[in-house]
Short mmCIF file of C-alpha atoms and ligand atoms in Angstrom, two decimals:
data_model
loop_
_atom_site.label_atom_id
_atom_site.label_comp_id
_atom_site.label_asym_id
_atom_site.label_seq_id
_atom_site.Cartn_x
_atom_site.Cartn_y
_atom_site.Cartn_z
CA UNK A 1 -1.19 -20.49 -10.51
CA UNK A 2 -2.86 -17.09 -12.06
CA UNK A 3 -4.65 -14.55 -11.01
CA UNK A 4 -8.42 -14.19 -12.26
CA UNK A 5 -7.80 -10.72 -13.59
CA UNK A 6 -4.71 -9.30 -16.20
CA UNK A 7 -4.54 -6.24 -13.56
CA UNK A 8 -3.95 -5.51 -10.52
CA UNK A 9 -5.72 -2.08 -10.19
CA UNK A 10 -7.81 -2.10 -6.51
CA UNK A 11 -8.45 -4.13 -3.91
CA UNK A 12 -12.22 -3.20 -3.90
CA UNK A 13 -12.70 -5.14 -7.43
CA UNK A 14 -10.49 -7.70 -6.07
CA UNK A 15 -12.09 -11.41 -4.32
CA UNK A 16 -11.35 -12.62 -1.02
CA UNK A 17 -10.23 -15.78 -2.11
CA UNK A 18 -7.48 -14.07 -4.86
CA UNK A 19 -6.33 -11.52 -1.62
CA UNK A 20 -5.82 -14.87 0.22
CA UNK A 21 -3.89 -16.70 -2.81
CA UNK A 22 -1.56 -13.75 -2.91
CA UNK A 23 -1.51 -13.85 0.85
CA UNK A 24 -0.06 -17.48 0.88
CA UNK A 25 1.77 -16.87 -2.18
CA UNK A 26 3.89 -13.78 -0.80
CA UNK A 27 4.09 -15.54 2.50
CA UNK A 28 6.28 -18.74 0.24
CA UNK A 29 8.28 -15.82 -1.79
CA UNK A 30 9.03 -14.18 1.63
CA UNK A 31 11.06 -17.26 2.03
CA UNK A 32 13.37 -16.13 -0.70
CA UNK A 33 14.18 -12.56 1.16
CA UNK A 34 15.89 -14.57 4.05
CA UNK A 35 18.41 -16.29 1.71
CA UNK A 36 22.12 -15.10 1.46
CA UNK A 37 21.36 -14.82 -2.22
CA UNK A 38 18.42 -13.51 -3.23
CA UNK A 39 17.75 -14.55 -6.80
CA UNK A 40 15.34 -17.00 -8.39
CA UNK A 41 15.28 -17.28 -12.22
CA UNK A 42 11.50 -17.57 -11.99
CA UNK A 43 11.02 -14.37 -14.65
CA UNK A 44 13.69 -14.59 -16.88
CA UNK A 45 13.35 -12.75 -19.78
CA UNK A 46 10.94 -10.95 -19.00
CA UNK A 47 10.67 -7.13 -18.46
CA UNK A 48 8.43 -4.89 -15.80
CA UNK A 49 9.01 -0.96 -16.52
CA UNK A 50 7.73 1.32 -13.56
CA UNK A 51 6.46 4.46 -14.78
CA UNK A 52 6.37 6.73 -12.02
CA UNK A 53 4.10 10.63 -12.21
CA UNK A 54 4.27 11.29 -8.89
CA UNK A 55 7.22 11.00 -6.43
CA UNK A 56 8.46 7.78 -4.91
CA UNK A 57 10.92 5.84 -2.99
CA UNK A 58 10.31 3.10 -1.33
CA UNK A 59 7.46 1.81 -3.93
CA UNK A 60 9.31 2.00 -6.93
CA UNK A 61 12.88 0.29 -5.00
CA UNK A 62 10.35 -2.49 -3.68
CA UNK A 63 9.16 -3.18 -7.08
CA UNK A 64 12.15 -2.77 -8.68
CA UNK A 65 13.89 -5.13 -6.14
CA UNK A 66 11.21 -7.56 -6.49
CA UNK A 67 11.38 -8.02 -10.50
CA UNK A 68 15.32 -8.35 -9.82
CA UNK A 69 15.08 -11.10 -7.06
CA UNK A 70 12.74 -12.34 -9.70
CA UNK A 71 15.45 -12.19 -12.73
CA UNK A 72 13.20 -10.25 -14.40
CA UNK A 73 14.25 -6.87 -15.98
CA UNK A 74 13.88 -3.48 -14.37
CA UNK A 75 13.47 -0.29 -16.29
CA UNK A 76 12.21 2.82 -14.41
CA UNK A 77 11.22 5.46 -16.57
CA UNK A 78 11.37 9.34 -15.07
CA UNK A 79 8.66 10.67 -15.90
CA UNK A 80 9.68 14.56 -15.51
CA UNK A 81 12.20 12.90 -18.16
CA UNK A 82 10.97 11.26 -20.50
CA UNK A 83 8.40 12.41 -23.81
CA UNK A 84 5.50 13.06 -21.64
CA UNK A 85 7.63 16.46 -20.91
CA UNK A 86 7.48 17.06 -24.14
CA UNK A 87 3.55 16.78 -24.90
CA UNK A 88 3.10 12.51 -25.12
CA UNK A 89 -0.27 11.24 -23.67
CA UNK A 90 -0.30 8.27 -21.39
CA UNK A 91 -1.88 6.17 -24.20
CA UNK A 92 0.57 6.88 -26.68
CA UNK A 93 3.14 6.26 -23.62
CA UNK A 94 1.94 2.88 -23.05
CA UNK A 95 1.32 1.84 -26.92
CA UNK A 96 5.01 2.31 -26.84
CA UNK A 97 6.09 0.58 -24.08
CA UNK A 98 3.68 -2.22 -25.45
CA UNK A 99 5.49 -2.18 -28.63
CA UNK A 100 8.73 -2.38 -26.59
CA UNK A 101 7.37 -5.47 -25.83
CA UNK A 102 6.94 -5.01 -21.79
CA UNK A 103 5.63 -7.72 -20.38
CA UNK A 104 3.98 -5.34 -17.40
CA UNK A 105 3.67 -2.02 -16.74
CA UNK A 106 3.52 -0.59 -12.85
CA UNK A 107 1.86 2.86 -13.04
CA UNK A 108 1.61 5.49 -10.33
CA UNK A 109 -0.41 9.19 -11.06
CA UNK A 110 -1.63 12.21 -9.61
CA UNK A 111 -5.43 11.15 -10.92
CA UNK A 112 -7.84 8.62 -9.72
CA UNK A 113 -8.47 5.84 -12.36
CA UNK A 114 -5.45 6.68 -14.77
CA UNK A 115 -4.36 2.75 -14.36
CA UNK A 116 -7.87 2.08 -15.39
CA UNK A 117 -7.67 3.85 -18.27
CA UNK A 118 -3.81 2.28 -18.90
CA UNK A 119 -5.39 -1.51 -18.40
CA UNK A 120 -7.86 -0.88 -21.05
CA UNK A 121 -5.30 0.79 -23.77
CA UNK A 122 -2.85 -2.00 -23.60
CA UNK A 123 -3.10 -5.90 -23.54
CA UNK A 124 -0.01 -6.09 -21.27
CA UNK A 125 -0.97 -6.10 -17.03
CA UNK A 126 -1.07 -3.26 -15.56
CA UNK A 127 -0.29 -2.53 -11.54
CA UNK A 128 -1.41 0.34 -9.96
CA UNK A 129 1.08 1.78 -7.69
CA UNK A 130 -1.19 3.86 -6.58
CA UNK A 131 -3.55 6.61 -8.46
CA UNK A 132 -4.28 9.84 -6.54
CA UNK A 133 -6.43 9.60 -3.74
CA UNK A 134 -7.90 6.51 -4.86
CA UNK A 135 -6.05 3.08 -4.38
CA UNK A 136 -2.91 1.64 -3.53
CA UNK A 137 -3.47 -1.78 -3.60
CA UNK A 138 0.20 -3.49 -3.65
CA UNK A 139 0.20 -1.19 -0.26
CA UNK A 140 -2.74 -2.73 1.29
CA UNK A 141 -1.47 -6.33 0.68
CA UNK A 142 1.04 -5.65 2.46
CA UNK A 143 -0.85 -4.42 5.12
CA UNK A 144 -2.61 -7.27 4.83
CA UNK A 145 0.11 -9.95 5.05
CA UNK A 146 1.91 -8.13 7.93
CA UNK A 147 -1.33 -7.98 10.19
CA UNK A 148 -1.52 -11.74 9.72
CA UNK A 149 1.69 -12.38 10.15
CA UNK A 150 1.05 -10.97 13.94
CA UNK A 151 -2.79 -12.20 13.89
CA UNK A 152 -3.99 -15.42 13.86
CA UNK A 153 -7.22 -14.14 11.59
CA UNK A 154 -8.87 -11.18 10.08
CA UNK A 155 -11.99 -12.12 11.53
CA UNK A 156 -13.46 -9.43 14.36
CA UNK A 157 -10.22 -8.25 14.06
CA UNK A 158 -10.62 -4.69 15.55
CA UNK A 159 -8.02 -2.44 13.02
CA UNK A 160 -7.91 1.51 13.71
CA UNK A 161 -6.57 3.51 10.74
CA UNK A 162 -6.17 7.26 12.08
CA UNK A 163 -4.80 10.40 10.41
CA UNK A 164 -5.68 12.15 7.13
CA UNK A 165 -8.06 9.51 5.79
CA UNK A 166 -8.84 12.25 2.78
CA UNK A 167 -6.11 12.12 1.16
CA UNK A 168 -5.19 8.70 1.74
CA UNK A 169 -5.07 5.93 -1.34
CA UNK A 170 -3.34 3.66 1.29
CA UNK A 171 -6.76 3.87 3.53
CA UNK A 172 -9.14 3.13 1.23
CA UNK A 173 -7.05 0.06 -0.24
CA UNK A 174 -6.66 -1.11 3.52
CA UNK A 175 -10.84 -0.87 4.29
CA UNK A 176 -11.63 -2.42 1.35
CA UNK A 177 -9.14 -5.41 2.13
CA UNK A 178 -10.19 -5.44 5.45
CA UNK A 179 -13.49 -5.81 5.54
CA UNK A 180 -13.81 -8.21 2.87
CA UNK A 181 -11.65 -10.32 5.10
CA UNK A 182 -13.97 -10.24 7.88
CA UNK A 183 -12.29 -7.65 10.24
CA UNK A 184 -13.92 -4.18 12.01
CA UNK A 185 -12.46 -0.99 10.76
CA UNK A 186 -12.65 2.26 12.35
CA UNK A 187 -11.26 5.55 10.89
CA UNK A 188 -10.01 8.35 12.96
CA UNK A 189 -9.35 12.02 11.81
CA UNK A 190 -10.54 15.36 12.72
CA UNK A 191 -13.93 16.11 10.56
CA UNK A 192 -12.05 17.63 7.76
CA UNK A 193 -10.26 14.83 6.53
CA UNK A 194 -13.21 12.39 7.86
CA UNK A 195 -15.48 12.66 4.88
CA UNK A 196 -18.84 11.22 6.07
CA UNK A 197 -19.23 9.51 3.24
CA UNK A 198 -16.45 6.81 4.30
CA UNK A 199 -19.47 5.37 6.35
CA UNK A 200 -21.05 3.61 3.26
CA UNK A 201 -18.02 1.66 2.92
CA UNK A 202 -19.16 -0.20 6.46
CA UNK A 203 -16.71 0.94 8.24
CA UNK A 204 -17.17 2.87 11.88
CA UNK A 205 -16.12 7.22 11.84
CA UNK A 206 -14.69 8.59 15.51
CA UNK A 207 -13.46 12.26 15.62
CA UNK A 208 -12.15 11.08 18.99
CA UNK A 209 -8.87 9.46 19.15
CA UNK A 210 -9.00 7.79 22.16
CA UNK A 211 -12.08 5.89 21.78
CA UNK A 212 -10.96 4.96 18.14
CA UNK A 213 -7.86 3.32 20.00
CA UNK A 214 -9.49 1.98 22.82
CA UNK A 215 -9.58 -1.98 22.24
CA UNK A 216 -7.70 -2.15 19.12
CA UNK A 217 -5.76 -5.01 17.75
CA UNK A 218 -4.04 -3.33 14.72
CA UNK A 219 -3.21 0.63 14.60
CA UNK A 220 -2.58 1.64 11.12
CA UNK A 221 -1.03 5.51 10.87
CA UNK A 222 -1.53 7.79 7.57
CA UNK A 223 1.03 10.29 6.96
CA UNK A 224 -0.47 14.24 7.09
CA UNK A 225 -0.42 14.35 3.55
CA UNK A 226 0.56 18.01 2.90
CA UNK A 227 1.17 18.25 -0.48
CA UNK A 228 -2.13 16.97 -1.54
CA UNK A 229 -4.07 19.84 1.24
CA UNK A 230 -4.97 22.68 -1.36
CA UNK A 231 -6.97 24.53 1.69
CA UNK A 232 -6.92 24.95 5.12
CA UNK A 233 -7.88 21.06 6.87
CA UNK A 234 -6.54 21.94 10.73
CA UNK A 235 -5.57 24.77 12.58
CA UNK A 236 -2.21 24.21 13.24
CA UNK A 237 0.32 20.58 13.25
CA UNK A 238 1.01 20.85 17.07
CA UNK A 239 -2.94 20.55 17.92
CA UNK A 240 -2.90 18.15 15.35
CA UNK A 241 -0.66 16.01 16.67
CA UNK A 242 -1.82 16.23 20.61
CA UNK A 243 -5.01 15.64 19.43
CA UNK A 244 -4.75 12.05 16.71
CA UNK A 245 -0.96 11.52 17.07
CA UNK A 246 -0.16 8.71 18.47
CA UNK A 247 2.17 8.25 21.61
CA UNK A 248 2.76 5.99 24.35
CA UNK A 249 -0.04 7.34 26.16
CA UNK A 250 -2.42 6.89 23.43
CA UNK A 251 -1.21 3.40 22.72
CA UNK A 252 -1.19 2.01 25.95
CA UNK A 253 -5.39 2.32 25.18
CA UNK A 254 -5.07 -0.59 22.74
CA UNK A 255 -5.01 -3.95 23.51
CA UNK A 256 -1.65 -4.82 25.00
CA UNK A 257 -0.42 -7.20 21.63
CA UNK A 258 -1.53 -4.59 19.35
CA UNK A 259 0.73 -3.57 16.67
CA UNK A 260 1.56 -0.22 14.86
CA UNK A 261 1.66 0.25 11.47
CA UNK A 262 2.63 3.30 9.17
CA UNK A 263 3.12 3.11 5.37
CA UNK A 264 5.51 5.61 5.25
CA UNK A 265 6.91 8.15 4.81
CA UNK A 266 6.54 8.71 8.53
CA UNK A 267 6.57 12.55 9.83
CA UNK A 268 7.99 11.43 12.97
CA UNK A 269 6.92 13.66 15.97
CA UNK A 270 3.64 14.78 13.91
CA UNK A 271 1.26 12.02 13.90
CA UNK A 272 3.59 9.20 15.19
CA UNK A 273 6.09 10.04 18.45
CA UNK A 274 9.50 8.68 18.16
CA UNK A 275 9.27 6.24 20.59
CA UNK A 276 6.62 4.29 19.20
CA UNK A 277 7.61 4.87 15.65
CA UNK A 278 11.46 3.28 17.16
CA UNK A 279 9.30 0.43 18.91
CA UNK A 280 10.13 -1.94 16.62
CA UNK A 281 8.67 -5.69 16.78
CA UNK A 282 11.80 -7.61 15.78
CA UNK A 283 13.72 -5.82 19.01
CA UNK A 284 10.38 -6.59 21.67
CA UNK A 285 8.20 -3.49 20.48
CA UNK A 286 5.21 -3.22 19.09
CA UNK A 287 5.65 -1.72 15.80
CA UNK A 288 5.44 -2.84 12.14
CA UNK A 289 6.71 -0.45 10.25
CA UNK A 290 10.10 -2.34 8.56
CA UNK A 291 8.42 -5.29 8.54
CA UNK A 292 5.97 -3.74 6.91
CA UNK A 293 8.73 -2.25 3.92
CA UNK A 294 10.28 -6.28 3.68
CA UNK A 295 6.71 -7.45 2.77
CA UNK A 296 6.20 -4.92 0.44
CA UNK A 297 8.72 -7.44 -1.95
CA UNK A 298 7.54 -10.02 -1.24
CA UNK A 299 3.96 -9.30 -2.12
CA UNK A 300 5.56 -7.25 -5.75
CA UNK A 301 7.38 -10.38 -5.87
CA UNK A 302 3.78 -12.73 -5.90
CA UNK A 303 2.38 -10.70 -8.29
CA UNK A 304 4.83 -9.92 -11.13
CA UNK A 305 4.91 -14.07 -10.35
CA UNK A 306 1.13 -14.43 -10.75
CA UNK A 307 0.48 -11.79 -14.05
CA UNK A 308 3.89 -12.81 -15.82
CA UNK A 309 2.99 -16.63 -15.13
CA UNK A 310 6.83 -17.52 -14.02
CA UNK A 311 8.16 -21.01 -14.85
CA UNK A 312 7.85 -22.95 -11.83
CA UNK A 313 11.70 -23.99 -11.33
C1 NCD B 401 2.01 6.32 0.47
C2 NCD B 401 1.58 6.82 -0.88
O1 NCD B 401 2.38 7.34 -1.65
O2 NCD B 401 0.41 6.66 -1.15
N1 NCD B 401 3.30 5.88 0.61
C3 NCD B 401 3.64 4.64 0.17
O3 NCD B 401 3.35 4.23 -0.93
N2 NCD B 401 4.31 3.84 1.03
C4 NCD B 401 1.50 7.10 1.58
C5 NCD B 401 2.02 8.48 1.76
O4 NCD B 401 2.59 9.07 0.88
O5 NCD B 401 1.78 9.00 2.87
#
């Protein structure tokens, strides 16, 4: 099994029937995550290097964790580090890793389309892990495997993503995902981080909260991205949070099975109250948020399996 394409770079380029092969796929290699010992030699010898311009945790320790469950090998390089302090463009970066013989590269960056750029410089895959404001599509199929993992289908599906939409690759990978696979999206944020233009994508724009929740399936929470705000987007983070963050009150608008989700990192008490963000599935509740992190592997797990074509032992 292979994927169409030698990148993974958006999930607006990408077909609903390769977001549902990785979908089944990651749901198998989820499988793995439950064993006592969590190693397949699927991608022996081979090598993924993360290269990382922007700040991460949890995305670089999924996909490192997910070449390693794999057998395959790890590098991370630091950035702030390595020769791009000292002048090196990202092409002649990644003609060197190439020549290193890396058998995939997993780029994040501060600007939309640098993975782009990266896919077309080098004959080795490329994953985005997500490029400014643009996509993050590992993130949104996740998303998309943990919704169906509580949802029997996408289809008139009613998912409500709320917060700072603006700023937000993880968004705009989720709509595009979503909609392809049949479910209604509605985006929630006060007008300054609402651009209207998020309309063309098909989706349905509330500047009121409580209507976006009202009858929703799947609540999907974006961090207040702060240090991506260069100007003034709200008047202050306690109105901010009375007005789209989401509490028990809020929630109990939704349909009573819907779940919560939050990429993370959450800013608990800001747009998500502790109680809910606590709430989680596996203990009764009704949110997603771990479960959300464990798929995360499994679906860097799929696709390292699907670019890297592992031996099928
Ligand atoms: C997100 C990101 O970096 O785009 N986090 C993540 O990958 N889980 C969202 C965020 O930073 O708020």
């Amino acid at each position: 099994m292979k994927l169409k394409r030698k990148d993974v770079l958006g999930l607006r380029e990408m077909e609903r029937g390769e977001i549902e092969m990785v979908l089944d796929s990651a749901a198998r290699f989820k499988e793995i995550l439950a064993r006592p010992v969590k190693k397949v030699p699927t991608l022996r010898g081979r090598s993924m290097i993360t290269l990382f311009y922007e700040n991460s945790t949890r995305t670089r320790t999924s996909f490192e964790l997910a070449a390693k469950i794999m057998s395959a090998e790890a590098i991370n390089i630091a950035v702030a580090q390595s020769s791009s302090a000292k002048g090196e463009s990202l092409k002649d970066t990644l003609l060197t890793l190439q020549a290193l013989s890396a058998d995939c590269v997993v780029i994040r960056h501060p600007n939309a389309g640098a993975p782009h750029l990266a896919a077309r410089l080098v004959d080795i895959p490329i994953i985005n892990a997500g490029d400014g404001f643009h996509e993050h599509p590992t993130q949104g199929l996740l998303d998309l495997l943990t919704i169906r993992e509580h949802k029997s289908t996408f289809e008139g599906l009613n998912v409500t993503i709320i917060g700072d939409l603006l700023h937000s690759r993880v968004a705009r990978s989720a709509i595009w995902g979503l909609l392809k696979m049949g479910a209604n999206v509605t985006l929630c944020g006060p007008h300054t981080l609402l651009p209207p233009e998020f309309a063309a994508t098909g989706a349905r724009l509330e500047t009121n909260c409580d209507a976006a929740v009202e009858g929703a399936d799947v609540i999907m929470m974006l961090r207040l991205q702060n240090e991506r705000m260069d100007g003034v987007y709200l008047p202050g983070v306690r109105e901010y949070s009375a007005l789209y963050g989401l509490n028990a009150r809020r929630l109990a608008k939704a349909k009573p099975d819907a779940i919560v989700m939050h990429p993370g990192p959450i800013n608990r008490g800001v747009e998500i109250a502790d109680d809910v963000a606590d709430d989680e599935t596996s203990r009764g509740g009704r949110t997603v948020i771990l479960q959300q992190v464990q798929n995360g592997v499994a679906v860097r797990m799929t696709l390292l399996y699907l670019l890297l074509g592992g031996s099928e032992e």
